[in-house]
mmCIF file of C-alpha atoms and ligand atoms in Angstrom:
data_model
loop_
_atom_site.group_PDB
_atom_site.id
_atom_site.type_symbol
_atom_site.label_atom_id
_atom_site.label_comp_id
_atom_site.label_asym_id
_atom_site.label_seq_id
_atom_site.Cartn_x
_atom_site.Cartn_y
_atom_site.Cartn_z
ATOM 1 C CA MET U 792 148.592 132.381 95.770
ATOM 2 C CA GLU U 793 148.023 136.040 94.759
ATOM 3 C CA GLU U 794 146.245 134.819 91.634
ATOM 4 C CA ILE U 795 143.942 132.509 93.632
ATOM 5 C CA LEU U 796 143.089 135.194 96.188
ATOM 6 C CA LYS U 797 142.285 137.573 93.335
ATOM 7 C CA LYS U 798 139.867 135.012 91.848
ATOM 8 C CA ILE U 799 138.182 134.408 95.216
ATOM 9 C CA LYS U 800 137.630 138.152 95.511
ATOM 10 C CA GLU U 801 136.585 138.796 91.893
ATOM 11 C CA GLU U 802 134.141 135.868 91.859
ATOM 12 C CA ASN U 803 132.897 136.853 95.301
ATOM 13 C CA LEU U 804 133.379 133.294 96.557
ATOM 14 C CA LYS U 805 132.408 132.308 100.066
ATOM 15 C CA VAL U 806 135.221 130.213 101.509
ATOM 16 C CA PRO U 807 133.971 127.248 103.589
ATOM 17 C CA LYS U 808 134.980 127.496 107.227
ATOM 18 C CA HIS U 809 135.622 123.772 107.705
ATOM 19 C CA VAL U 810 136.797 121.434 104.940
ATOM 20 C CA ALA U 811 137.048 117.660 105.466
ATOM 21 C CA ILE U 812 139.198 115.658 103.051
ATOM 22 C CA ILE U 813 139.435 111.988 102.068
ATOM 23 C CA MET U 814 142.908 111.859 100.529
ATOM 24 C CA ASP U 815 142.421 108.952 98.160
ATOM 25 C CA GLY U 816 144.510 107.677 95.236
ATOM 26 C CA ASN U 817 148.043 107.535 96.651
ATOM 27 C CA GLY U 818 148.417 103.875 95.694
ATOM 28 C CA ARG U 819 147.257 104.405 92.097
ATOM 29 C CA TRP U 820 149.476 107.467 91.760
ATOM 30 C CA ALA U 821 152.498 105.331 92.691
ATOM 31 C CA LYS U 822 151.402 102.403 90.510
ATOM 32 C CA LYS U 823 151.240 104.674 87.456
ATOM 33 C CA ARG U 824 154.929 105.376 88.087
ATOM 34 C CA ASN U 825 155.839 101.719 88.738
ATOM 35 C CA MET U 826 156.677 102.644 92.308
ATOM 36 C CA PRO U 827 155.623 100.902 95.565
ATOM 37 C CA ARG U 828 152.368 102.116 97.151
ATOM 38 C CA LYS U 829 154.223 103.602 100.098
ATOM 39 C CA TYR U 830 155.926 106.038 97.738
ATOM 40 C CA GLY U 831 152.446 107.380 96.951
ATOM 41 C CA HIS U 832 151.838 107.990 100.656
ATOM 42 C CA VAL U 833 155.124 109.876 100.969
ATOM 43 C CA GLN U 834 154.065 112.089 98.092
ATOM 44 C CA GLY U 835 150.582 112.374 99.610
ATOM 45 C CA SER U 836 151.985 113.635 102.891
ATOM 46 C CA LYS U 837 153.779 116.427 100.994
ATOM 47 C CA THR U 838 150.458 117.351 99.400
ATOM 48 C CA VAL U 839 148.848 117.539 102.860
ATOM 49 C CA GLU U 840 151.461 120.021 104.025
ATOM 50 C CA GLN U 841 151.024 122.183 100.935
ATOM 51 C CA ILE U 842 147.218 122.094 100.973
ATOM 52 C CA ILE U 843 146.882 123.029 104.640
ATOM 53 C CA GLU U 844 149.139 126.019 104.047
ATOM 54 C CA ASP U 845 147.281 127.046 100.868
ATOM 55 C CA GLY U 846 143.873 126.357 102.392
ATOM 56 C CA TYR U 847 144.607 128.520 105.397
ATOM 57 C CA ASN U 848 145.875 131.338 103.168
ATOM 58 C CA MET U 849 142.629 131.087 101.201
ATOM 59 C CA GLY U 850 140.657 131.613 104.408
ATOM 60 C CA ILE U 851 139.729 128.095 105.514
ATOM 61 C CA GLU U 852 139.763 127.908 109.315
ATOM 62 C CA TYR U 853 139.426 124.155 109.920
ATOM 63 C CA ILE U 854 140.819 121.253 107.870
ATOM 64 C CA THR U 855 140.191 117.631 108.860
ATOM 65 C CA VAL U 856 141.942 114.819 106.968
ATOM 66 C CA TYR U 857 141.492 111.045 106.922
ATOM 67 C CA ALA U 858 145.018 109.684 107.360
ATOM 68 C CA PHE U 859 144.373 106.135 108.591
ATOM 69 C CA SER U 860 141.082 104.297 109.000
ATOM 70 C CA THR U 861 140.198 101.441 111.333
ATOM 71 C CA GLU U 862 140.018 99.327 108.139
ATOM 72 C CA ASN U 863 143.510 100.284 106.915
ATOM 73 C CA TRP U 864 145.124 97.713 109.276
ATOM 74 C CA LYS U 865 144.112 95.084 106.676
ATOM 75 C CA ARG U 866 146.750 96.373 104.254
ATOM 76 C CA SER U 867 150.159 94.701 103.989
ATOM 77 C CA GLU U 868 152.485 94.946 106.963
ATOM 78 C CA ASP U 869 154.910 96.879 104.795
ATOM 79 C CA GLU U 870 152.325 99.511 103.820
ATOM 80 C CA VAL U 871 150.888 99.858 107.360
ATOM 81 C CA GLY U 872 154.429 100.216 108.725
ATOM 82 C CA ALA U 873 155.266 102.887 106.141
ATOM 83 C CA LEU U 874 152.086 104.858 106.913
ATOM 84 C CA MET U 875 152.706 104.754 110.663
ATOM 85 C CA LYS U 876 156.307 105.862 110.181
ATOM 86 C CA LEU U 877 155.134 108.710 107.942
ATOM 87 C CA LEU U 878 152.553 109.820 110.501
ATOM 88 C CA GLN U 879 155.036 109.643 113.348
ATOM 89 C CA ASN U 880 157.569 111.738 111.403
ATOM 90 C CA TYR U 881 154.855 114.220 110.515
ATOM 91 C CA LEU U 882 153.900 114.594 114.197
ATOM 92 C CA ILE U 883 157.558 115.107 115.159
ATOM 93 C CA ASP U 884 158.063 117.761 112.430
ATOM 94 C CA CYS U 885 154.864 119.447 113.548
ATOM 95 C CA ILE U 886 156.094 119.627 117.156
ATOM 96 C CA GLU U 887 159.348 121.203 115.933
ATOM 97 C CA ARG U 888 157.548 123.765 113.794
ATOM 98 C CA SER U 889 154.685 124.446 116.199
ATOM 99 C CA THR U 890 155.956 127.805 117.461
ATOM 100 C CA LYS U 891 156.491 129.018 113.909
ATOM 101 C CA ASN U 892 153.262 127.999 112.184
ATOM 102 C CA ASN U 893 150.718 128.739 114.944
ATOM 103 C CA MET U 894 148.617 125.705 113.943
ATOM 104 C CA CYS U 895 146.381 123.943 116.461
ATOM 105 C CA VAL U 896 146.611 120.186 115.810
ATOM 106 C CA ARG U 897 144.300 117.514 117.122
ATOM 107 C CA VAL U 898 144.001 113.804 116.408
ATOM 108 C CA ILE U 899 140.679 111.955 116.282
ATOM 109 C CA GLY U 900 140.220 108.194 116.274
ATOM 110 C CA ASP U 901 140.815 105.384 118.726
ATOM 111 C CA LYS U 902 144.205 106.100 120.274
ATOM 112 C CA THR U 903 144.096 102.875 122.293
ATOM 113 C CA GLY U 904 144.853 100.954 119.084
ATOM 114 C CA LEU U 905 148.032 102.924 118.318
ATOM 115 C CA ALA U 906 151.653 102.293 119.302
ATOM 116 C CA ASP U 907 152.731 104.032 122.538
ATOM 117 C CA SER U 908 155.406 106.015 120.680
ATOM 118 C CA ILE U 909 152.774 107.569 118.372
ATOM 119 C CA VAL U 910 150.339 108.283 121.227
ATOM 120 C CA LYS U 911 153.145 110.040 123.096
ATOM 121 C CA LYS U 912 153.838 112.304 120.102
ATOM 122 C CA ILE U 913 150.124 112.985 119.602
ATOM 123 C CA ASN U 914 149.692 114.022 123.259
ATOM 124 C CA GLU U 915 152.783 116.217 123.080
ATOM 125 C CA LEU U 916 151.660 117.919 119.880
ATOM 126 C CA GLU U 917 148.081 118.471 121.101
ATOM 127 C CA GLU U 918 149.369 119.952 124.348
ATOM 128 C CA ILE U 919 151.909 122.294 122.708
ATOM 129 C CA THR U 920 149.476 123.593 120.080
ATOM 130 C CA LYS U 921 146.237 123.713 122.080
ATOM 131 C CA ASN U 922 146.158 127.522 122.342
ATOM 132 C CA ALA U 923 147.419 128.257 118.816
ATOM 133 C CA THR U 924 145.170 130.710 116.979
ATOM 134 C CA GLY U 925 145.972 129.717 113.359
ATOM 135 C CA LEU U 926 144.532 126.830 111.349
ATOM 136 C CA LYS U 927 142.692 124.148 113.315
ATOM 137 C CA PHE U 928 144.087 120.991 111.741
ATOM 138 C CA THR U 929 142.551 117.639 112.668
ATOM 139 C CA ILE U 930 144.053 114.300 111.632
ATOM 140 C CA ALA U 931 141.948 111.135 111.751
ATOM 141 C CA ILE U 932 144.186 108.196 112.721
ATOM 142 C CA ASN U 933 142.771 104.745 113.477
ATOM 143 C CA TYR U 934 139.438 106.457 112.885
ATOM 144 C CA GLY U 935 136.130 104.869 111.926
ATOM 145 C CA GLY U 936 132.866 106.798 112.153
ATOM 146 C CA ARG U 937 130.807 103.929 113.521
ATOM 147 C CA ASP U 938 133.539 103.151 116.036
ATOM 148 C CA GLU U 939 133.558 106.821 117.116
ATOM 149 C CA ILE U 940 129.783 106.723 117.676
ATOM 150 C CA ARG U 941 130.056 103.395 119.519
ATOM 151 C CA ARG U 942 132.730 104.799 121.841
ATOM 152 C CA ALA U 943 130.591 107.895 122.494
ATOM 153 C CA VAL U 944 127.525 105.743 123.257
ATOM 154 C CA THR U 945 129.567 103.632 125.695
ATOM 155 C CA LYS U 946 130.739 106.749 127.546
ATOM 156 C CA ILE U 947 127.183 108.119 127.704
ATOM 157 C CA ALA U 948 125.860 104.744 128.926
ATOM 158 C CA HIS U 949 128.391 104.819 131.777
ATOM 159 C CA GLU U 950 127.242 108.337 132.733
ATOM 160 C CA VAL U 951 123.644 107.119 132.839
ATOM 161 C CA ALA U 952 124.516 103.959 134.775
ATOM 162 C CA GLU U 953 126.394 106.053 137.340
ATOM 163 C CA LYS U 954 123.425 108.470 137.479
ATOM 164 C CA ARG U 955 125.372 111.515 136.276
ATOM 165 C CA LEU U 956 122.999 111.765 133.283
ATOM 166 C CA LEU U 957 119.344 110.922 132.711
ATOM 167 C CA PRO U 958 118.277 109.171 129.473
ATOM 168 C CA ASP U 959 116.291 112.288 128.501
ATOM 169 C CA ASP U 960 119.415 114.448 128.800
ATOM 170 C CA ILE U 961 120.721 112.810 125.608
ATOM 171 C CA THR U 962 120.256 115.569 123.027
ATOM 172 C CA GLU U 963 122.151 115.929 119.733
ATOM 173 C CA ASP U 964 124.355 118.564 121.380
ATOM 174 C CA LEU U 965 125.192 116.150 124.160
ATOM 175 C CA VAL U 966 126.125 113.416 121.661
ATOM 176 C CA ASN U 967 128.352 115.977 119.887
ATOM 177 C CA ASP U 968 130.181 116.570 123.149
ATOM 178 C CA TYR U 969 131.033 112.877 123.470
ATOM 179 C CA LEU U 970 132.373 112.470 119.919
ATOM 180 C CA ASP U 971 136.090 112.807 119.146
ATOM 181 C CA THR U 972 135.240 116.009 117.253
ATOM 182 C CA ALA U 973 133.692 117.727 120.332
ATOM 183 C CA GLY U 974 134.031 121.477 119.947
ATOM 184 C CA LEU U 975 134.654 121.432 116.174
ATOM 185 C CA PRO U 976 132.003 122.915 113.880
ATOM 186 C CA ASP U 977 130.544 120.422 111.358
ATOM 187 C CA PRO U 978 132.390 120.421 108.002
ATOM 188 C CA ASP U 979 130.857 122.677 105.315
ATOM 189 C CA LEU U 980 132.543 120.864 102.460
ATOM 190 C CA LEU U 981 133.866 117.316 101.992
ATOM 191 C CA ILE U 982 136.424 116.665 99.262
ATOM 192 C CA ARG U 983 137.218 113.134 98.093
ATOM 193 C CA THR U 984 139.897 112.661 95.469
ATOM 194 C CA SER U 985 140.534 109.873 92.932
ATOM 195 C CA GLY U 986 137.023 109.346 91.623
ATOM 196 C CA GLU U 987 135.514 107.194 94.386
ATOM 197 C CA MET U 988 132.099 108.342 95.579
ATOM 198 C CA ARG U 989 131.851 106.779 99.005
ATOM 199 C CA LEU U 990 132.081 108.009 102.573
ATOM 200 C CA SER U 991 134.182 105.035 103.768
ATOM 201 C CA ASN U 992 133.083 105.461 107.398
ATOM 202 C CA TYR U 993 134.414 109.050 107.553
ATOM 203 C CA LEU U 994 132.586 111.424 109.921
ATOM 204 C CA PRO U 995 129.082 110.000 109.228
ATOM 205 C CA TRP U 996 127.477 111.992 112.078
ATOM 206 C CA GLN U 997 129.295 115.264 111.327
ATOM 207 C CA LEU U 998 128.729 115.221 107.534
ATOM 208 C CA ALA U 999 124.918 115.059 107.763
ATOM 209 C CA TYR U 1000 124.442 118.485 106.069
ATOM 210 C CA THR U 1001 127.794 118.835 104.311
ATOM 211 C CA GLU U 1002 128.250 119.461 100.555
ATOM 212 C CA PHE U 1003 130.259 116.700 98.843
ATOM 213 C CA TYR U 1004 132.798 117.390 96.098
ATOM 214 C CA PHE U 1005 134.318 114.473 94.181
ATOM 215 C CA THR U 1006 137.211 114.813 91.756
ATOM 216 C CA ASP U 1007 139.176 112.321 89.631
ATOM 217 C CA VAL U 1008 142.463 113.985 90.593
ATOM 218 C CA LEU U 1009 144.657 111.598 92.608
ATOM 219 C CA TRP U 1010 145.607 112.999 96.035
ATOM 220 C CA PRO U 1011 149.358 113.468 95.366
ATOM 221 C CA ASP U 1012 148.408 115.609 92.313
ATOM 222 C CA PHE U 1013 145.873 117.769 94.194
ATOM 223 C CA THR U 1014 146.783 121.486 94.118
ATOM 224 C CA LYS U 1015 145.438 124.838 95.288
ATOM 225 C CA GLU U 1016 143.774 125.200 91.857
ATOM 226 C CA ASP U 1017 141.836 121.985 92.584
ATOM 227 C CA LEU U 1018 140.924 123.372 95.987
ATOM 228 C CA LEU U 1019 139.641 126.498 94.248
ATOM 229 C CA SER U 1020 137.495 124.304 91.940
ATOM 230 C CA ALA U 1021 136.006 122.640 95.033
ATOM 231 C CA ILE U 1022 135.241 126.038 96.560
ATOM 232 C CA ARG U 1023 133.583 127.175 93.305
ATOM 233 C CA TYR U 1024 131.429 124.026 93.374
ATOM 234 C CA TYR U 1025 130.539 124.731 97.014
ATOM 235 C CA ASN U 1026 129.402 128.225 96.033
ATOM 236 C CA GLY U 1027 127.063 126.866 93.377
ATOM 237 C CA ARG U 1028 125.123 125.158 96.100
ATOM 238 C CA GLU U 1029 122.501 126.630 98.370
ATOM 239 C CA ARG U 1030 122.463 125.197 101.866
ATOM 240 C CA ARG U 1031 119.072 125.076 103.523
ATOM 241 C CA PHE U 1032 119.591 122.527 106.325
ATOM 242 C CA GLY U 1033 116.279 120.899 105.440
ATOM 243 C CA GLY U 1034 114.280 124.171 105.440
ATOM 244 C CA VAL U 1035 112.955 125.983 102.354
HETATM 245 C C1 FPP T 1208 144.260 106.537 100.416
HETATM 246 O O1 FPP T 1208 144.938 106.202 99.236
HETATM 247 C C2 FPP T 1208 145.167 107.129 101.375
HETATM 248 C C3 FPP T 1208 145.486 106.602 102.586
HETATM 249 C C4 FPP T 1208 144.917 105.335 103.081
HETATM 250 C C5 FPP T 1208 146.460 107.263 103.491
HETATM 251 C C6 FPP T 1208 146.472 108.756 103.532
HETATM 252 C C7 FPP T 1208 147.744 109.192 104.130
HETATM 253 C C8 FPP T 1208 148.528 110.203 103.681
HETATM 254 C C9 FPP T 1208 148.151 111.103 102.578
HETATM 255 C C10 FPP T 1208 149.879 110.460 104.280
HETATM 256 C C11 FPP T 1208 150.013 110.816 105.708
HETATM 257 C C12 FPP T 1208 149.100 111.863 106.234
HETATM 258 C C13 FPP T 1208 149.484 112.948 106.974
HETATM 259 C C14 FPP T 1208 148.469 113.740 107.698
HETATM 260 C C15 FPP T 1208 150.882 113.365 107.072
HETATM 261 P P1 FPP T 1208 145.011 104.686 98.764
HETATM 262 O O2 FPP T 1208 146.259 104.111 99.298
HETATM 263 O O3 FPP T 1208 143.755 103.986 99.161
HETATM 264 O O4 FPP T 1208 145.108 104.843 97.213
HETATM 265 P P2 FPP T 1208 144.461 103.891 96.111
HETATM 266 O O5 FPP T 1208 142.976 103.997 96.279
HETATM 267 O O6 FPP T 1208 144.954 104.447 94.830
HETATM 268 O O7 FPP T 1208 144.966 102.503 96.381
#
């Protein structure tokens, strides 16, 4: 880590405040080793733990990862079961370590589609860590960007129908407040591993001005050096938000 921090300083790199990640390539990583896909997810969850620690030490304040999409239910029962088990264990470990690591954890996505046992752990973890001042770590589970917008629109429509809001009150800021990500700054940088160049329904509203970094590295192989490469790429870009 010393080495990386030295490079950030020497190269005068601006570290993005909020990094969103699509952790892709777990299945291919396992296939290359003749192992079942779920083994790739196990390895991928270890990478998550390492990268959030490294990212925070590098100065990133918010990290948001795509752990399970609304489309992922179409995978085999075995793989879905393994992913849910992995997520549940991660949430339990996080609760146990919460006093030590000072991380504020939040889950975005449609919780109504998740098993009660997972929702219980999510609520517990969010409650315990809500005032933590360290990394703000957000996990997207049963998340789909269009579904998030649809749910927000439904809530706003109810407010209007019950006359608590007027149609002209609906500003971009108001929409932000009804999204799962309410209160989070928009991501500055999106990283997608494993060579795919798609958004896959991940944070379409929030990523409107974000820089995108794609790498061929498969998620289980992603390291702090790869994160540094992404930050270097981010620094080569000038962000103008549509101005000149
Ligand atoms: C995409 O790889 C990855 C996923 C669908 C799941 C991501 C989940 C984890 C990394 C583990 C759990 C997360 C946490 C926060 C503990 P893929 O399976 O689509 O890979 P492929 O494209 O090679 O098939």
